[in-house]
């Protein structure tokens, strides 16, 4: 499998590193606009191959998309990240132009590629990439829910005092501080609802901490996070590579599912060799439904900024 990662910054390099360490890809190509940057990151990562024990090759290029030809998967991380106090939506002005051009360049070289969009505001950038490329909807995946769910599980395990591997939980909705919908009523600890262990107050604290998970890190780091985003992307790429039919919440172009259409938003999907192989419609309670509907309105409002 050949994987291209556009943007060799914090998140792009972390994606490449995790994909390499998991050792399921033959070839990883890093692309950046900054002269020599992707080449440098690729060389540094390649010098970890004997240390980390992987056989994937990693190369870098400054904007030569012919090097990305015939990629099976391309990850778009190019663009600016937020600074403390900023919302993801504030990045739209700069990132929309970058994501559109990058998506078009990728498709020109790899007509069969599956695109994973990471750049923020992610749901709107996924929608933009879908519209700009005209790709079938199974081949455009927005990465947000896989990360937000990992952050949810971190918070759940912390409150429960148990290992994260004992916890299952999902965050759907838009990838924004206000749009995320952590499904606390459906979260479990070894199949037992977490609501049996946690007070209503604790549950609300976990939901809030999850929703501002990215902002909390941005405040601490001075820029947005990269390890967990890179790890989350690598799991999506791995599910495609291994055709594993694993379920993740991802931003998908909806056409009536959950009563929503003409937007990309986080919903549970099955990922396999064809990208999004199925959108899973889980039964939501009234509260979850109302929150998802409100979240969709927020995403549509941000999408509206694309035409301005
Ligand atoms: P960064 O600034 O470290 O890296 C971005 C890279 O993109 C830079 O190296 C820059 O030179 C490159 N770039 C800019 N324009 C380009 C172009 N036209 N072609 C190729 N490369 C170009 O930023 P970081 O931290 O890696 O974040 C990247 C994006 O990912 C941001 O928009 C951030 O908000 C988003 N993000 C999304 C997450 C998600 O869950 N969806 C999680 C974390 C970050």
mmCIF file of C-alpha atoms and ligand atoms in Angstrom:
data_model
loop_
_atom_site.group_PDB
_atom_site.id
_atom_site.type_symbol
_atom_site.label_atom_id
_atom_site.label_comp_id
_atom_site.label_asym_id
_atom_site.label_seq_id
_atom_site.Cartn_x
_atom_site.Cartn_y
_atom_site.Cartn_z
ATOM 1 C CA UNK A 1 0.000 0.000 0.000
ATOM 2 C CA UNK A 2 1.153 3.526 -0.838
ATOM 3 C CA UNK A 3 0.140 6.325 1.521
ATOM 4 C CA UNK A 4 0.646 10.032 0.913
ATOM 5 C CA UNK A 5 0.569 12.479 3.802
ATOM 6 C CA UNK A 6 0.269 16.122 2.774
ATOM 7 C CA UNK A 7 1.616 18.505 5.396
ATOM 8 C CA UNK A 8 4.804 17.359 7.106
ATOM 9 C CA UNK A 9 4.127 19.458 10.198
ATOM 10 C CA UNK A 10 3.319 18.196 13.660
ATOM 11 C CA UNK A 11 0.273 16.106 12.735
ATOM 12 C CA UNK A 12 1.494 14.951 9.309
ATOM 13 C CA UNK A 13 4.827 13.740 10.684
ATOM 14 C CA UNK A 14 3.059 11.979 13.558
ATOM 15 C CA UNK A 15 0.748 10.225 11.042
ATOM 16 C CA UNK A 16 3.764 9.090 9.020
ATOM 17 C CA UNK A 17 5.563 7.904 12.138
ATOM 18 C CA UNK A 18 2.660 5.806 13.455
ATOM 19 C CA UNK A 19 1.899 4.382 10.000
ATOM 20 C CA UNK A 20 5.556 3.393 9.651
ATOM 21 C CA UNK A 21 5.818 1.891 13.127
ATOM 22 C CA UNK A 22 2.659 -0.196 12.550
ATOM 23 C CA UNK A 23 4.427 -1.482 9.416
ATOM 24 C CA UNK A 24 1.457 -2.206 7.126
ATOM 25 C CA UNK A 25 2.360 0.264 4.325
ATOM 26 C CA UNK A 26 5.032 -0.334 1.683
ATOM 27 C CA UNK A 27 5.551 3.326 0.918
ATOM 28 C CA UNK A 28 4.818 6.607 2.687
ATOM 29 C CA UNK A 29 5.278 9.920 0.833
ATOM 30 C CA UNK A 30 5.345 13.167 2.785
ATOM 31 C CA UNK A 31 4.517 16.394 0.910
ATOM 32 C CA UNK A 32 4.992 19.925 2.179
ATOM 33 C CA UNK A 33 5.161 23.374 0.670
ATOM 34 C CA UNK A 34 8.107 24.469 2.843
ATOM 35 C CA UNK A 35 11.337 23.869 0.884
ATOM 36 C CA UNK A 36 13.160 20.742 2.085
ATOM 37 C CA UNK A 37 10.884 20.237 5.107
ATOM 38 C CA UNK A 38 9.148 17.028 3.988
ATOM 39 C CA UNK A 39 12.460 15.625 2.735
ATOM 40 C CA UNK A 40 14.031 16.351 6.134
ATOM 41 C CA UNK A 41 11.169 14.816 8.126
ATOM 42 C CA UNK A 42 11.207 11.747 5.852
ATOM 43 C CA UNK A 43 14.975 11.282 6.284
ATOM 44 C CA UNK A 44 14.743 11.662 10.066
ATOM 45 C CA UNK A 45 11.898 9.119 10.206
ATOM 46 C CA UNK A 46 13.738 6.690 7.887
ATOM 47 C CA UNK A 47 16.677 6.783 10.277
ATOM 48 C CA UNK A 48 14.371 5.249 12.917
ATOM 49 C CA UNK A 49 13.606 2.181 10.743
ATOM 50 C CA UNK A 50 16.330 -0.039 12.176
ATOM 51 C CA UNK A 51 15.570 1.224 15.677
ATOM 52 C CA UNK A 52 11.814 0.778 15.481
ATOM 53 C CA UNK A 53 11.903 -2.298 13.266
ATOM 54 C CA UNK A 54 9.803 -1.305 10.273
ATOM 55 C CA UNK A 55 10.231 -1.932 6.548
ATOM 56 C CA UNK A 56 8.029 0.850 5.125
ATOM 57 C CA UNK A 57 9.964 3.397 3.074
ATOM 58 C CA UNK A 58 9.364 7.092 3.751
ATOM 59 C CA UNK A 59 10.267 9.795 1.234
ATOM 60 C CA UNK A 60 9.558 13.511 1.138
ATOM 61 C CA UNK A 61 8.916 16.086 -1.560
ATOM 62 C CA UNK A 62 8.462 19.829 -1.733
ATOM 63 C CA UNK A 63 5.245 19.953 -3.716
ATOM 64 C CA UNK A 64 6.077 17.453 -6.485
ATOM 65 C CA UNK A 65 2.798 15.556 -6.689
ATOM 66 C CA UNK A 66 4.110 13.165 -9.350
ATOM 67 C CA UNK A 67 5.879 11.460 -6.409
ATOM 68 C CA UNK A 68 2.451 10.712 -4.928
ATOM 69 C CA UNK A 69 1.180 8.945 -8.079
ATOM 70 C CA UNK A 70 -1.000 5.886 -7.526
ATOM 71 C CA UNK A 71 -1.414 6.381 -3.801
ATOM 72 C CA UNK A 72 -4.048 4.141 -2.245
ATOM 73 C CA UNK A 73 -4.689 6.553 0.619
ATOM 74 C CA UNK A 74 -3.874 10.249 1.029
ATOM 75 C CA UNK A 75 -4.075 12.133 4.306
ATOM 76 C CA UNK A 76 -4.518 15.920 4.186
ATOM 77 C CA UNK A 77 -2.996 17.653 7.210
ATOM 78 C CA UNK A 78 -1.774 20.775 5.401
ATOM 79 C CA UNK A 79 -2.885 24.113 6.749
ATOM 80 C CA UNK A 80 -2.581 26.134 9.905
ATOM 81 C CA UNK A 81 -3.402 24.820 13.386
ATOM 82 C CA UNK A 82 -5.168 26.911 16.020
ATOM 83 C CA UNK A 83 -3.438 28.921 18.715
ATOM 84 C CA UNK A 84 -4.710 29.086 22.305
ATOM 85 C CA UNK A 85 -8.141 30.745 22.485
ATOM 86 C CA UNK A 86 -8.965 30.162 18.820
ATOM 87 C CA UNK A 87 -11.789 27.973 17.551
ATOM 88 C CA UNK A 88 -11.237 25.496 14.728
ATOM 89 C CA UNK A 89 -13.756 27.458 12.660
ATOM 90 C CA UNK A 90 -11.464 30.511 12.638
ATOM 91 C CA UNK A 91 -8.990 28.602 10.455
ATOM 92 C CA UNK A 92 -11.355 28.345 7.512
ATOM 93 C CA UNK A 93 -10.124 31.383 5.578
ATOM 94 C CA UNK A 94 -6.602 30.020 5.069
ATOM 95 C CA UNK A 95 -7.236 26.288 5.185
ATOM 96 C CA UNK A 96 -10.081 26.147 2.639
ATOM 97 C CA UNK A 97 -7.830 27.311 -0.213
ATOM 98 C CA UNK A 98 -5.057 24.917 0.828
ATOM 99 C CA UNK A 99 -7.314 21.871 1.195
ATOM 100 C CA UNK A 100 -9.089 22.449 -2.130
ATOM 101 C CA UNK A 101 -5.827 22.782 -4.103
ATOM 102 C CA UNK A 102 -4.210 19.834 -2.343
ATOM 103 C CA UNK A 103 -7.247 17.573 -2.932
ATOM 104 C CA UNK A 104 -7.264 18.451 -6.642
ATOM 105 C CA UNK A 105 -3.500 17.796 -6.933
ATOM 106 C CA UNK A 106 -3.885 14.420 -5.234
ATOM 107 C CA UNK A 107 -6.728 13.249 -7.472
ATOM 108 C CA UNK A 108 -4.817 14.255 -10.613
ATOM 109 C CA UNK A 109 -2.059 11.773 -9.684
ATOM 110 C CA UNK A 110 -4.110 9.091 -7.931
ATOM 111 C CA UNK A 111 -7.601 8.811 -9.416
ATOM 112 C CA UNK A 112 -8.479 5.843 -7.179
ATOM 113 C CA UNK A 113 -7.230 7.345 -3.930
ATOM 114 C CA UNK A 114 -9.158 7.354 -0.646
ATOM 115 C CA UNK A 115 -8.735 10.758 1.017
ATOM 116 C CA UNK A 116 -8.628 11.275 4.774
ATOM 117 C CA UNK A 117 -9.082 14.928 5.746
ATOM 118 C CA UNK A 118 -7.555 16.146 8.995
ATOM 119 C CA UNK A 119 -7.156 19.923 8.472
ATOM 120 C CA UNK A 120 -9.588 22.071 10.452
ATOM 121 C CA UNK A 121 -12.384 22.980 10.537
ATOM 122 C CA UNK A 122 -12.382 19.299 9.643
ATOM 123 C CA UNK A 123 -16.060 18.597 8.838
ATOM 124 C CA UNK A 124 -16.203 21.597 6.529
ATOM 125 C CA UNK A 125 -12.824 20.754 4.954
ATOM 126 C CA UNK A 126 -14.080 17.189 4.327
ATOM 127 C CA UNK A 127 -17.212 18.568 2.660
ATOM 128 C CA UNK A 128 -15.057 20.928 0.586
ATOM 129 C CA UNK A 129 -12.760 18.090 -0.503
ATOM 130 C CA UNK A 130 -15.809 15.983 -1.452
ATOM 131 C CA UNK A 131 -17.244 18.796 -3.555
ATOM 132 C CA UNK A 132 -13.906 19.827 -5.101
ATOM 133 C CA UNK A 133 -12.948 16.303 -6.168
ATOM 134 C CA UNK A 134 -16.377 14.807 -6.887
ATOM 135 C CA UNK A 135 -15.115 11.558 -5.354
ATOM 136 C CA UNK A 136 -17.735 8.961 -4.414
ATOM 137 C CA UNK A 137 -18.662 9.429 -0.780
ATOM 138 C CA UNK A 138 -17.016 6.223 0.418
ATOM 139 C CA UNK A 139 -13.635 7.661 -0.591
ATOM 140 C CA UNK A 140 -13.758 10.861 1.490
ATOM 141 C CA UNK A 141 -13.261 10.367 5.214
ATOM 142 C CA UNK A 142 -12.911 13.091 7.828
ATOM 143 C CA UNK A 143 -10.820 12.220 10.879
ATOM 144 C CA UNK A 144 -12.155 13.720 14.098
ATOM 145 C CA UNK A 145 -14.392 11.249 15.918
ATOM 146 C CA UNK A 146 -11.671 8.602 16.192
ATOM 147 C CA UNK A 147 -9.544 11.133 18.077
ATOM 148 C CA UNK A 148 -12.406 12.581 20.112
ATOM 149 C CA UNK A 149 -13.474 9.053 21.109
ATOM 150 C CA UNK A 150 -9.929 8.260 22.255
ATOM 151 C CA UNK A 151 -10.014 11.414 24.371
ATOM 152 C CA UNK A 152 -13.433 10.375 25.717
ATOM 153 C CA UNK A 153 -12.052 6.952 26.692
ATOM 154 C CA UNK A 154 -9.068 8.617 28.381
ATOM 155 C CA UNK A 155 -11.434 10.719 30.505
ATOM 156 C CA UNK A 156 -13.739 7.760 31.246
ATOM 157 C CA UNK A 157 -10.869 5.508 32.335
ATOM 158 C CA UNK A 158 -9.430 8.295 34.477
ATOM 159 C CA UNK A 159 -12.751 8.800 36.294
ATOM 160 C CA UNK A 160 -13.378 5.054 36.641
ATOM 161 C CA UNK A 161 -9.812 4.316 37.748
ATOM 162 C CA UNK A 162 -9.526 1.507 35.199
ATOM 163 C CA UNK A 163 -7.402 0.771 32.119
ATOM 164 C CA UNK A 164 -8.519 2.463 28.893
ATOM 165 C CA UNK A 165 -8.737 -0.986 27.278
ATOM 166 C CA UNK A 166 -11.672 -1.787 29.602
ATOM 167 C CA UNK A 167 -13.656 1.173 28.299
ATOM 168 C CA UNK A 168 -15.737 1.554 25.135
ATOM 169 C CA UNK A 169 -17.295 4.813 24.028
ATOM 170 C CA UNK A 170 -17.938 6.964 21.023
ATOM 171 C CA UNK A 171 -18.125 10.657 20.169
ATOM 172 C CA UNK A 172 -20.279 11.608 17.191
ATOM 173 C CA UNK A 173 -21.252 14.997 15.748
ATOM 174 C CA UNK A 174 -19.106 17.860 14.532
ATOM 175 C CA UNK A 175 -15.415 18.040 15.430
ATOM 176 C CA UNK A 176 -15.713 21.290 17.380
ATOM 177 C CA UNK A 177 -15.804 22.383 21.025
ATOM 178 C CA UNK A 178 -19.574 22.854 20.855
ATOM 179 C CA UNK A 179 -20.460 20.261 18.218
ATOM 180 C CA UNK A 180 -19.106 17.044 19.742
ATOM 181 C CA UNK A 181 -21.663 14.614 21.105
ATOM 182 C CA UNK A 182 -19.993 12.147 23.495
ATOM 183 C CA UNK A 183 -22.448 9.243 23.830
ATOM 184 C CA UNK A 184 -22.077 8.803 27.586
ATOM 185 C CA UNK A 185 -25.310 6.798 27.971
ATOM 186 C CA UNK A 186 -23.890 4.194 25.557
ATOM 187 C CA UNK A 187 -20.354 4.082 27.008
ATOM 188 C CA UNK A 188 -19.403 0.893 28.792
ATOM 189 C CA UNK A 189 -16.817 -0.582 31.141
ATOM 190 C CA UNK A 190 -16.468 -4.252 30.234
ATOM 191 C CA UNK A 191 -20.002 -4.210 28.775
ATOM 192 C CA UNK A 192 -21.498 -2.564 31.883
ATOM 193 C CA UNK A 193 -22.901 0.950 31.264
ATOM 194 C CA UNK A 194 -20.540 3.524 32.787
ATOM 195 C CA UNK A 195 -23.614 5.321 34.101
ATOM 196 C CA UNK A 196 -23.783 2.578 36.752
ATOM 197 C CA UNK A 197 -20.413 3.676 38.136
ATOM 198 C CA UNK A 198 -20.488 7.453 37.689
ATOM 199 C CA UNK A 199 -22.696 10.143 39.223
ATOM 200 C CA UNK A 200 -24.589 12.504 36.922
ATOM 201 C CA UNK A 201 -22.104 15.218 37.888
ATOM 202 C CA UNK A 202 -19.095 13.037 37.000
ATOM 203 C CA UNK A 203 -20.711 12.135 33.674
ATOM 204 C CA UNK A 204 -21.224 15.790 32.818
ATOM 205 C CA UNK A 205 -17.603 16.585 33.758
ATOM 206 C CA UNK A 206 -16.355 13.838 31.418
ATOM 207 C CA UNK A 207 -18.545 15.060 28.566
ATOM 208 C CA UNK A 208 -17.319 18.638 28.987
ATOM 209 C CA UNK A 209 -13.645 17.640 29.336
ATOM 210 C CA UNK A 210 -13.978 15.562 26.149
ATOM 211 C CA UNK A 211 -15.536 18.401 24.184
ATOM 212 C CA UNK A 212 -12.736 20.820 25.097
ATOM 213 C CA UNK A 213 -10.068 18.097 24.868
ATOM 214 C CA UNK A 214 -8.340 19.759 21.926
ATOM 215 C CA UNK A 215 -8.579 23.254 23.417
ATOM 216 C CA UNK A 216 -7.081 22.027 26.714
ATOM 217 C CA UNK A 217 -4.047 20.692 24.861
ATOM 218 C CA UNK A 218 -3.760 23.797 22.673
ATOM 219 C CA UNK A 219 -3.569 25.902 25.832
ATOM 220 C CA UNK A 220 -0.843 23.674 27.305
ATOM 221 C CA UNK A 221 1.169 23.267 24.102
ATOM 222 C CA UNK A 222 0.671 26.682 22.492
ATOM 223 C CA UNK A 223 -0.480 24.850 19.344
ATOM 224 C CA UNK A 224 -2.730 21.891 18.681
ATOM 225 C CA UNK A 225 -1.895 18.308 19.578
ATOM 226 C CA UNK A 226 -0.238 15.765 17.284
ATOM 227 C CA UNK A 227 0.411 12.364 18.939
ATOM 228 C CA UNK A 228 -3.201 11.248 19.379
ATOM 229 C CA UNK A 229 -4.296 12.815 16.047
ATOM 230 C CA UNK A 230 -1.489 10.949 14.249
ATOM 231 C CA UNK A 231 -2.310 7.686 16.026
ATOM 232 C CA UNK A 232 -6.015 8.054 15.165
ATOM 233 C CA UNK A 233 -5.226 8.631 11.479
ATOM 234 C CA UNK A 234 -2.893 5.625 11.428
ATOM 235 C CA UNK A 235 -5.719 3.408 12.721
ATOM 236 C CA UNK A 236 -8.023 4.538 9.899
ATOM 237 C CA UNK A 237 -5.319 3.917 7.287
ATOM 238 C CA UNK A 238 -4.611 0.518 8.847
ATOM 239 C CA UNK A 239 -8.306 -0.443 8.680
ATOM 240 C CA UNK A 240 -8.230 0.363 4.951
ATOM 241 C CA UNK A 241 -4.928 -1.472 4.386
ATOM 242 C CA UNK A 242 -6.034 -4.598 6.238
ATOM 243 C CA UNK A 243 -9.676 -4.356 5.069
ATOM 244 C CA UNK A 244 -10.541 -4.876 8.706
ATOM 245 C CA UNK A 245 -14.169 -3.564 8.703
ATOM 246 C CA UNK A 246 -13.470 -1.767 11.961
ATOM 247 C CA UNK A 247 -15.990 0.799 13.201
ATOM 248 C CA UNK A 248 -14.942 4.378 13.964
ATOM 249 C CA UNK A 249 -16.885 7.601 14.170
ATOM 250 C CA UNK A 250 -15.747 9.559 11.093
ATOM 251 C CA UNK A 251 -16.970 12.597 9.226
ATOM 252 C CA UNK A 252 -18.958 11.202 6.287
ATOM 253 C CA UNK A 253 -21.043 12.813 3.573
ATOM 254 C CA UNK A 254 -24.623 12.106 4.646
ATOM 255 C CA UNK A 255 -27.567 11.579 2.364
ATOM 256 C CA UNK A 256 -30.528 11.155 4.691
ATOM 257 C CA UNK A 257 -28.801 9.084 7.403
ATOM 258 C CA UNK A 258 -29.743 10.382 10.860
ATOM 259 C CA UNK A 259 -32.213 12.666 9.044
ATOM 260 C CA UNK A 260 -29.294 14.763 7.763
ATOM 261 C CA UNK A 261 -28.157 15.564 4.219
ATOM 262 C CA UNK A 262 -25.598 17.556 2.272
ATOM 263 C CA UNK A 263 -22.981 17.844 5.012
ATOM 264 C CA UNK A 264 -20.086 15.873 6.429
ATOM 265 C CA UNK A 265 -20.375 15.136 10.144
ATOM 266 C CA UNK A 266 -19.152 12.497 12.565
ATOM 267 C CA UNK A 267 -21.184 9.278 12.574
ATOM 268 C CA UNK A 268 -20.177 5.647 13.128
ATOM 269 C CA UNK A 269 -18.856 4.082 9.930
ATOM 270 C CA UNK A 270 -17.319 0.740 8.943
ATOM 271 C CA UNK A 271 -13.871 1.161 7.391
ATOM 272 C CA UNK A 272 -12.439 -1.377 4.960
ATOM 273 C CA UNK A 273 -10.527 -1.504 1.681
ATOM 274 C CA UNK A 274 -13.144 0.697 -0.024
ATOM 275 C CA UNK A 275 -12.964 3.406 2.615
ATOM 276 C CA UNK A 276 -16.345 4.037 4.230
ATOM 277 C CA UNK A 277 -18.129 0.763 3.525
ATOM 278 C CA UNK A 278 -21.204 1.459 5.626
ATOM 279 C CA UNK A 279 -22.683 4.280 7.655
ATOM 280 C CA UNK A 280 -24.066 2.718 10.817
ATOM 281 C CA UNK A 281 -27.290 4.236 12.109
ATOM 282 C CA UNK A 282 -27.357 3.566 15.839
ATOM 283 C CA UNK A 283 -30.575 4.259 17.732
ATOM 284 C CA UNK A 284 -30.146 7.575 19.527
ATOM 285 C CA UNK A 285 -32.167 8.678 22.538
ATOM 286 C CA UNK A 286 -34.036 12.011 22.367
ATOM 287 C CA UNK A 287 -31.216 13.946 24.037
ATOM 288 C CA UNK A 288 -28.559 12.500 21.684
ATOM 289 C CA UNK A 289 -30.764 13.179 18.657
ATOM 290 C CA UNK A 290 -31.318 16.804 19.664
ATOM 291 C CA UNK A 291 -27.577 17.303 20.244
ATOM 292 C CA UNK A 292 -26.664 15.767 16.874
ATOM 293 C CA UNK A 293 -29.229 17.954 15.104
ATOM 294 C CA UNK A 294 -27.859 21.098 16.808
ATOM 295 C CA UNK A 295 -24.318 20.008 15.946
ATOM 296 C CA UNK A 296 -25.315 19.573 12.283
ATOM 297 C CA UNK A 297 -26.718 23.107 12.256
ATOM 298 C CA UNK A 298 -23.351 24.376 13.494
ATOM 299 C CA UNK A 299 -21.464 22.462 10.790
ATOM 300 C CA UNK A 300 -23.816 23.772 8.093
ATOM 301 C CA UNK A 301 -23.263 27.309 9.350
ATOM 302 C CA UNK A 302 -19.490 26.839 8.971
ATOM 303 C CA UNK A 303 -20.002 25.265 5.523
ATOM 304 C CA UNK A 304 -21.886 28.443 4.617
ATOM 305 C CA UNK A 305 -18.644 30.400 5.132
ATOM 306 C CA UNK A 306 -17.111 28.546 2.161
ATOM 307 C CA UNK A 307 -19.152 30.567 -0.298
ATOM 308 C CA UNK A 308 -18.301 33.925 1.281
HETATM 309 P P1 LIG B 1 1.672 22.454 11.356
HETATM 310 O O1 LIG B 1 1.725 23.920 11.151
HETATM 311 O O2 LIG B 1 2.640 21.814 12.277
HETATM 312 O O3 LIG B 1 1.803 21.713 9.941
HETATM 313 C C1 LIG B 1 1.084 22.083 8.811
HETATM 314 C C2 LIG B 1 2.005 21.893 7.614
HETATM 315 O O4 LIG B 1 1.248 22.131 6.420
HETATM 316 C C3 LIG B 1 3.187 22.869 7.586
HETATM 317 O O5 LIG B 1 4.411 22.143 7.567
HETATM 318 C C4 LIG B 1 2.970 23.671 6.313
HETATM 319 O O6 LIG B 1 4.175 24.043 5.669
HETATM 320 C C5 LIG B 1 2.160 22.694 5.481
HETATM 321 N N1 LIG B 1 1.424 23.313 4.382
HETATM 322 C C6 LIG B 1 0.770 24.494 4.350
HETATM 323 N N2 LIG B 1 0.238 24.709 3.136
HETATM 324 C C7 LIG B 1 0.547 23.626 2.376
HETATM 325 C C8 LIG B 1 0.274 23.250 1.050
HETATM 326 N N3 LIG B 1 -0.452 24.013 0.242
HETATM 327 N N4 LIG B 1 0.762 22.074 0.604
HETATM 328 C C9 LIG B 1 1.499 21.270 1.411
HETATM 329 N N5 LIG B 1 1.782 21.581 2.687
HETATM 330 C C10 LIG B 1 1.317 22.747 3.164
HETATM 331 O O7 LIG B 1 0.160 22.121 11.800
HETATM 332 P P2 LIG B 1 -0.357 20.782 12.505
HETATM 333 O O8 LIG B 1 -0.290 20.930 13.961
HETATM 334 O O9 LIG B 1 0.307 19.635 11.843
HETATM 335 O O10 LIG B 1 -1.921 20.822 12.105
HETATM 336 C C11 LIG B 1 -2.316 20.605 10.772
HETATM 337 C C12 LIG B 1 -3.831 20.742 10.641
HETATM 338 O O11 LIG B 1 -4.467 19.649 11.302
HETATM 339 C C13 LIG B 1 -4.415 22.008 11.279
HETATM 340 O O12 LIG B 1 -5.428 22.552 10.461
HETATM 341 C C14 LIG B 1 -4.991 21.496 12.576
HETATM 342 O O13 LIG B 1 -6.027 22.328 13.065
HETATM 343 C C15 LIG B 1 -5.504 20.149 12.144
HETATM 344 N N6 LIG B 1 -5.741 19.176 13.197
HETATM 345 C C16 LIG B 1 -6.855 18.387 13.064
HETATM 346 C C17 LIG B 1 -7.131 17.410 13.977
HETATM 347 C C18 LIG B 1 -8.345 16.546 13.778
HETATM 348 O O14 LIG B 1 -8.691 15.794 14.683
HETATM 349 N N7 LIG B 1 -9.010 16.590 12.647
HETATM 350 C C19 LIG B 1 -6.262 17.198 15.151
HETATM 351 C C20 LIG B 1 -5.108 18.056 15.181
HETATM 352 C C21 LIG B 1 -4.875 19.012 14.226
#
